C-alpha positions as a printed Julia matrix, in Angstrom:
490×3 Matrix{Float64}:
 76.98   71.46  126.71
 75.15   68.28  125.75
 77.54   67.48  122.9
 81.31   67.62  122.82
 83.01   69.9   120.3
 83.88   67.06  117.93
 80.17   66.4   117.48
 79.4    69.95  116.4
 78.87   70.59  112.7
 80.75   73.77  111.74
 79.5    76.47  109.39
 80.84   75.68  105.89
 83.57   77.89  104.42
 81.65   78.24  101.15
 77.99   77.71  102.05
 75.78   76.02   99.51
 73.08   74.7   101.81
 69.58   73.46  101.1
 67.27   75.97  102.77
 63.88   74.71  103.98
 60.88   76.6   105.32
 58.92   74.66  107.93
 55.63   75.94  109.32
 54.99   75.95  113.06
 51.81   77.12  114.77
 52.6    77.38  118.52
 48.98   76.55  119.35
 49.5    73.12  117.77
 52.82   72.03  119.32
 51.62   71.19  122.83
 50.67   72.83  126.12
 52.4    75.72  127.91
 52.53   75.01  131.66
 53.09   77.76  134.26
 53.88   77.23  137.95
 54.25   79.48  140.96
 52.53   82.79  141.55
 53.64   84.53  138.37
 51.7    82.5   135.8
 53.69   84.23  133.07
 56.77   83.7   130.95
 58.74   85.84  133.41
 58.4    83.05  135.95
 58.8    79.29  135.91
 57.2    77.63  132.91
 57.57   74.64  130.68
 56.07   73.2   127.54
 54.69   69.7   127.07
 55.15   68.9   123.41
 52.57   66.79  121.62
 54.42   63.7   120.31
 51.79   63.29  117.58
 52.22   66.82  116.23
 54.38   67.27  113.14
 54.75   70.92  114.04
 56.12   69.93  117.46
 58.53   67.61  115.66
 59.62   70.55  113.5
 60.34   72.54  116.67
 62.4    69.69  118.15
 64.34   69.43  114.89
 65.15   73.14  114.99
 66.22   72.98  118.65
 68.45   69.97  117.94
 69.93   71.82  114.95
 70.88   74.73  117.23
 72.61   72.38  119.68
 74.54   70.23  117.23
 75.53   72.61  114.42
 77.0    76.07  113.93
 74.51   76.91  111.18
 71.95   79.41  112.55
 68.17   78.94  112.43
 65.74   81.68  111.36
 62.63   82.11  113.5
 59.85   84.7   113.93
 59.52   87.15  116.77
 56.83   89.77  117.25
 59.16   92.42  115.77
 60.99   90.86  112.81
 62.4    87.44  111.92
 65.61   86.63  113.81
 68.63   84.51  112.93
 69.46   82.53  116.04
 72.45   80.57  117.32
 73.79   79.35  120.66
 74.99   82.54  122.37
 77.49   80.6   124.48
 79.44   79.02  121.61
 81.82   81.08  119.47
 81.58   78.91  116.36
 77.78   79.16  116.42
 77.83   82.95  116.79
 80.38   83.28  114.01
 77.95   81.28  111.87
 75.49   84.19  112.19
 78.05   86.7   110.94
 79.01   84.4   108.06
 75.41   83.72  107.03
 74.48   87.41  107.1
 77.85   88.51  105.71
 77.83   91.0   108.55
 80.84   92.77  110.14
 81.88   91.03  113.35
 82.21   94.34  115.21
 78.44   94.83  115.49
 77.0    93.39  118.74
 74.15   90.9   118.87
 71.09   90.74  121.12
 70.7    87.68  123.36
 67.15   86.28  123.44
 66.03   84.49  126.6
 62.84   82.69  127.64
 62.78   83.37  131.4
 64.29   85.54  134.11
 65.99   82.44  135.52
 67.83   81.98  132.21
 68.88   85.64  132.22
 70.11   85.43  135.82
 72.18   82.39  134.93
 73.95   84.41  132.24
 74.62   87.28  134.61
 75.95   84.87  137.26
 77.96   82.94  134.63
 76.22   79.77  135.82
 74.11   78.0   133.21
 73.08   75.37  135.74
 71.22   77.92  137.9
 67.88   76.61  139.11
 66.63   79.91  140.56
 63.16   80.38  139.12
 62.12   83.35  141.27
 60.25   85.71  138.96
 60.11   88.57  141.48
 62.46   91.28  140.34
 64.55   92.73  143.16
 62.7    90.6   145.73
 65.97   89.21  147.08
 69.44   90.45  147.75
 72.16   89.89  145.18
 69.74   89.88  142.24
 72.12   90.17  139.26
 69.46   92.02  137.22
 70.05   95.73  137.93
 67.25   97.36  139.91
 66.84  100.12  137.28
 65.3    97.57  134.91
 62.72   96.2   137.36
 59.73   98.29  136.22
 60.49   98.21  132.44
 60.78   94.41  132.59
 57.52   94.08  134.5
 55.74   96.38  132.04
 57.22   95.43  128.69
 58.5    91.83  128.91
 57.89   89.63  127.1
 57.96   92.22  124.33
 59.93   94.55  122.03
 62.4    95.9   124.62
 66.13   95.12  124.83
 68.07   96.05  127.98
 71.81   96.66  128.19
 73.54   94.58  130.88
 77.11   94.2   132.18
 79.08   91.19  130.99
 80.06   89.31  134.17
 83.6    88.05  134.85
 84.23   84.68  133.21
 81.01   85.06  131.23
 79.59   82.04  129.47
 78.61   84.28  126.54
 80.74   83.91  123.43
 82.92   87.03  123.07
 81.63   87.47  119.51
 78.18   88.31  120.94
 79.42   91.52  122.54
 81.86   92.58  119.79
 84.37   93.39  122.51
 82.04   95.57  124.57
 81.73   95.27  128.38
 77.94   95.05  127.98
 75.41   92.94  126.1
 71.79   93.39  125.09
 69.11   90.95  126.25
 65.4    90.66  125.57
 62.52   88.27  126.06
 60.38   88.12  122.9
 56.61   87.8   123.2
 56.32   85.4   120.27
 55.29   82.03  121.7
 57.13   80.27  118.88
 60.36   82.1   119.71
 59.96   81.33  123.42
 59.2    77.67  122.69
 62.3    77.37  120.51
 64.57   78.88  123.18
 63.02   76.68  125.88
 63.24   73.5   123.83
 66.84   74.16  122.81
 67.64   75.13  126.43
 69.99   77.79  125.11
 70.14   81.57  125.12
 70.01   82.58  121.46
 72.05   85.38  119.95
 69.83   86.67  117.16
 70.02   89.7   114.89
 67.43   90.19  112.15
 67.47   87.37  109.59
 68.36   89.44  106.55
 71.5    89.94  104.53
 73.5    92.68  106.24
 72.3    96.26  105.52
 69.12   95.06  103.76
 65.55   95.69  105.0
 64.61   93.54  107.96
 62.46   90.48  107.16
 58.89   90.28  108.39
 57.98   86.98  106.66
 59.72   83.64  106.18
 59.81   84.32  102.44
 61.83   87.49  103.02
 64.39   85.42  104.92
 64.64   82.85  102.15
 65.11   85.58   99.54
 68.16   86.92  101.43
 69.68   83.79  102.94
 68.75   80.97  100.55
 71.71   78.58  100.45
 73.33   80.18  103.5
 71.17   78.55  106.22
 69.21   75.29  106.43
 66.07   75.99  108.49
 63.52   78.81  108.5
 60.65   78.47  110.97
 57.54   80.04  109.46
 55.2    81.44  112.07
 53.45   83.86  109.73
 54.05   87.61  109.35
 55.41   89.63  112.27
 52.81   91.87  113.87
 55.07   94.75  115.03
 57.3    95.07  111.96
 60.21   97.1   113.42
 62.9    95.94  115.81
 62.94   96.29  119.59
 63.74   99.44  121.53
 67.25   99.22  123.06
 67.73  100.97  126.42
 70.78  101.62  128.59
 70.0   101.83  132.3
 73.66  101.58  133.25
 74.29  105.2   132.24
 73.16  108.26  134.21
 70.71  109.43  133.05
 69.46  106.29  131.29
 69.17  106.48  127.52
 67.51  104.97  124.48
 70.12  103.58  122.09
 67.67  102.48  119.39
 63.99  103.41  118.97
 61.54  100.55  118.53
 58.3    99.1   119.8
 58.44  100.88  123.21
 58.33  104.69  123.12
 60.24  107.24  125.16
 56.95  108.44  126.68
 56.14  104.92  127.86
 59.6   104.59  129.42
 59.26  107.92  131.21
 56.27  106.5   133.06
 58.61  103.96  134.72
 60.3   104.69  138.05
 63.91  105.74  137.46
 63.32  106.5   133.77
 61.63  109.9   134.09
 64.71  111.65  132.63
 65.58  109.08  129.96
 67.44  110.67  127.03
 67.79  109.88  123.34
 71.19  108.3   122.75
 70.93  107.7   119.01
 71.02  109.8   115.89
 68.95  109.23  112.77
 71.83  108.37  110.49
 74.03  105.31  110.26
 77.56  106.36  111.22
 80.79  104.74  110.19
 82.14  103.33  106.97
 83.57  100.06  108.16
 86.65  101.55  109.83
 85.36  101.04  113.36
 83.51  104.32  113.79
 79.96  103.94  115.0
 77.05  106.14  115.95
 77.74  108.16  119.06
 81.23  106.69  119.39
 84.8   107.83  119.12
 87.0   106.91  116.15
 88.24  103.68  117.72
 85.07  102.57  119.47
 82.38  100.17  118.33
 78.63  100.74  118.42
 76.99  100.49  121.83
 73.99   98.58  120.45
 72.79   96.85  117.26
 71.6    99.14  114.49
 73.95  102.03  115.36
 76.58  101.41  112.74
 76.89  101.44  108.96
 74.04  101.83  106.5
 70.99   99.82  107.54
 67.57   98.77  106.3
 68.43   99.66  102.7
 67.02   98.22   99.47
 69.09   98.18   96.28
 67.24  101.22   94.96
 68.11  104.76   96.01
 65.72  105.88   98.77
 64.44  109.47   98.92
 62.7   110.31  102.19
 60.26  113.23  102.14
 59.49  114.45  105.64
 55.84  114.64  106.7
 54.06  117.7   105.33
 56.62  118.18  102.56
 56.4   117.4    98.87
 58.77  117.06   95.94
 58.87  120.23   93.88
 58.89  120.16   90.07
 62.66  120.48   89.9
 63.21  117.46   92.17
 60.65  115.36   90.28
 62.24  116.29   86.97
 65.68  115.34   88.26
 64.38  111.92   89.33
 62.6   111.35   86.0
 65.71  112.23   84.01
 67.75  109.52   85.76
 65.25  106.68   86.23
 63.32  104.19   84.15
 61.29  102.81   87.06
 60.17  104.63   90.21
 58.61  103.32   93.43
 56.4   105.41   95.69
 55.44  104.55   99.29
 52.63  106.76  100.58
 51.44  107.13  104.16
 48.97  109.68  105.52
 48.76  112.64  103.12
 49.84  111.89   99.57
 47.18  110.86   97.09
 47.62  108.3    94.3
 49.08  110.02   91.24
 50.2   113.08   93.21
 53.81  112.64   92.12
 55.15  112.41   88.57
 51.86  113.35   86.89
 51.42  115.39   83.69
 54.1   118.05   83.51
 56.16  120.09   81.1
 59.34  121.07   82.89
 62.8   121.94   81.56
 62.07  120.74   78.08
 60.36  117.54   79.28
 56.73  116.89   78.48
 55.26  114.05   80.51
 52.02  112.23   79.75
 50.77  109.96   82.52
 48.93  106.99   81.03
 45.8   106.14   82.95
 46.38  106.47   86.62
 42.65  106.17   87.24
 42.94  107.88   90.62
 44.4   111.05   89.05
 41.36  113.11   88.02
 43.5   115.65   86.16
 44.35  113.21   83.41
 42.37  111.92   80.47
 44.38  108.93   79.26
 43.96  107.48   75.79
 44.7   103.92   76.83
 44.59  101.87   80.03
 48.0   100.75   81.21
 47.32  100.41   84.93
 47.09   97.03   86.65
 46.56   95.96   90.22
 49.18   93.36   90.96
 49.42   91.33   94.22
 52.76   91.4    96.0
 54.77   88.35   95.1
 56.3    87.58   98.5
 53.61   85.29   99.93
 49.92   84.83  100.51
 50.47   85.34  104.22
 52.01   88.72  103.65
 48.76   90.12  102.31
 47.36   89.66  105.8
 49.78   92.23  107.22
 47.95   95.24  105.88
 45.4    95.6   103.16
 47.16   98.79  102.09
 50.5    97.02  101.74
 49.08   94.11   99.8
 48.82   95.75   96.36
 51.26   97.76   94.27
 49.54   99.94   91.68
 51.37  100.04   88.36
 51.16  102.91   85.9
 53.4   104.39   83.22
 54.53  107.86   82.25
 55.58  108.67   78.69
 58.2   111.4    78.71
 58.87  113.51   75.63
 62.32  115.08   75.72
 62.87  117.99   73.37
 66.27  119.2    72.21
 67.19  121.77   69.52
 67.57  119.01   66.94
 65.28  116.15   67.96
 62.38  114.86   70.03
 62.65  111.52   71.84
 60.21  109.57   74.0
 60.77  107.33   76.98
 58.46  105.22   79.15
 58.88  105.33   82.94
 57.21  102.69   85.12
 55.62  103.88   88.36
 54.9   101.46   91.24
 52.73  102.97   93.97
 52.08  101.46   97.43
 49.77  103.1    99.96
 50.31  102.01  103.57
 47.54  104.17  105.05
 47.77  106.55  107.98
 47.83  104.11  110.92
 51.27  103.77  112.48
 50.85  100.05  113.13
 50.02   99.4   109.45
 52.96  101.5   108.31
 55.34   99.63  110.63
 54.08   96.23  109.5
 54.21   97.15  105.81
 57.34   99.28  105.58
 60.05   96.63  105.2
 57.77   94.51  102.99
 57.17   97.48  100.7
 60.86   98.3   100.38
 61.55   94.67   99.52
 58.68   94.45   97.04
 59.8    97.55   95.16
 63.3    96.07   94.99
 61.77   93.01   93.33
 60.21   95.37   90.77
 63.75   96.59   90.0
 62.91  100.24   90.55
 65.76  102.73   90.38
 64.41  105.11   93.02
 61.97  104.77   95.93
 60.28  107.94   97.16
 58.85  107.56  100.67
 56.4   109.84  102.45
 57.51  110.2   106.06
 55.25  110.46  109.1
 55.03  112.96  111.96
 56.62  111.25  114.94
 54.7   113.39  117.43
 51.35  112.44  115.93
 52.01  108.78  115.15
 50.83  107.0   118.26
 54.15  107.18  120.11
 55.04  103.51  120.14
 56.67  103.02  116.73
 56.65  106.39  114.94
 60.2   107.27  116.01
 61.37  103.8   115.02
 59.81  104.07  111.55
 61.49  107.42  110.85
 64.8   106.21  112.31
 64.85  103.24  109.92
 63.88  105.4   106.95
 66.57  107.99  107.69
 69.16  105.23  107.86
 67.99  103.87  104.5
 67.71  107.23  102.75
 70.37  108.71  100.48
 68.43  111.95  100.04
 66.12  113.6   102.54
 63.65  116.38  101.75
 62.78  118.41  104.83
 61.86  121.94  105.85
């Protein structure tokens, strides 16, 4: 380490930090230099920072912060924003758990910027100078052969591989949560790679949200969750994938997918050795904090991030309606009876105003005031307004469909034997469109935005995984099933 332990600033017991967002455009920090035959981030590369660039200075500040403190730094990847710390130092890794208020029995993914850096971790030798980017080209390659083709095809990118922890590992034990394996990935975000390279550290980094909450896809999401708990958020704009990486286990026979993400099972089956890859996850968060995780025994921890506890959940109750299904009158009436504000997230089939329109069910007479897209209604007064999402200007670039929540109101007349009462219910409607990429980019933002509207219930239209483009459809439904308290399916 460059600094001795007495120079390291520890994470405060009761954090009350000043959180700053600093913008960094990787195209304005300097020049990426590649050498050797690879000419890619898998091989030998470096970055010449521009000393006149304030954005390069911001990057150097963040890298220095990672080396000299135990307070993590938030940074963007192509999937979601991560919360990074030195993966070789226990105090730094514990700072992640403290900032997120996350259980310490959930493993973290280690982010690396080159194969040489990964090999040094597997050989427990951080001073390794081996820059050979050819996978399996030499004997004694510590990277298991089973991962050769997936790495060549999908790195840098949204794929995490499970690796054995070597004897006398330099990784902090808190990274693995006591497991004999750890997850590693090389992100494709140039800003993330530049940060790891400049810090010269492998970074342990889960998503940069408060534990169990929807993953952040903008810097503003991070600040909303972790304001006062961290000091630096690097703003590289909105994430373009929107769901976390696929986690694969090639150490098992047959190999398995532990978490769905940006690489699909069909894509993996095209790789040599992965033709019989199996699904090793279930679409519910298992465990209640007593050590029981998804696919594990009663005393075992989760094998990968995202397999334990309730995840990706807003404050509001989430109702997931499987693709091709709808809420019947009884279900809609039950929701109306117990809510004053309802959020709706539509994908491919539902039309605006399809849910909670004019109805007279079980003694309830509902009048929907001016949802202009609902042709059945003839409202007396306009109460609808198009309102931009409040997170950030940049977020509206994610998806035009996700950029506007449509607001309308329902007036409910409740009749009893002795009286008639009326109640107004607010409806917030977000349409993400039918494209899987748009849904993935807008999903977490939409859940967060409806939380900011203080809705009581969020009703989400699911998608057909088999018809959703393959790459992220399974990941979208996996996250929704983990968030949902009630699922409507055939």
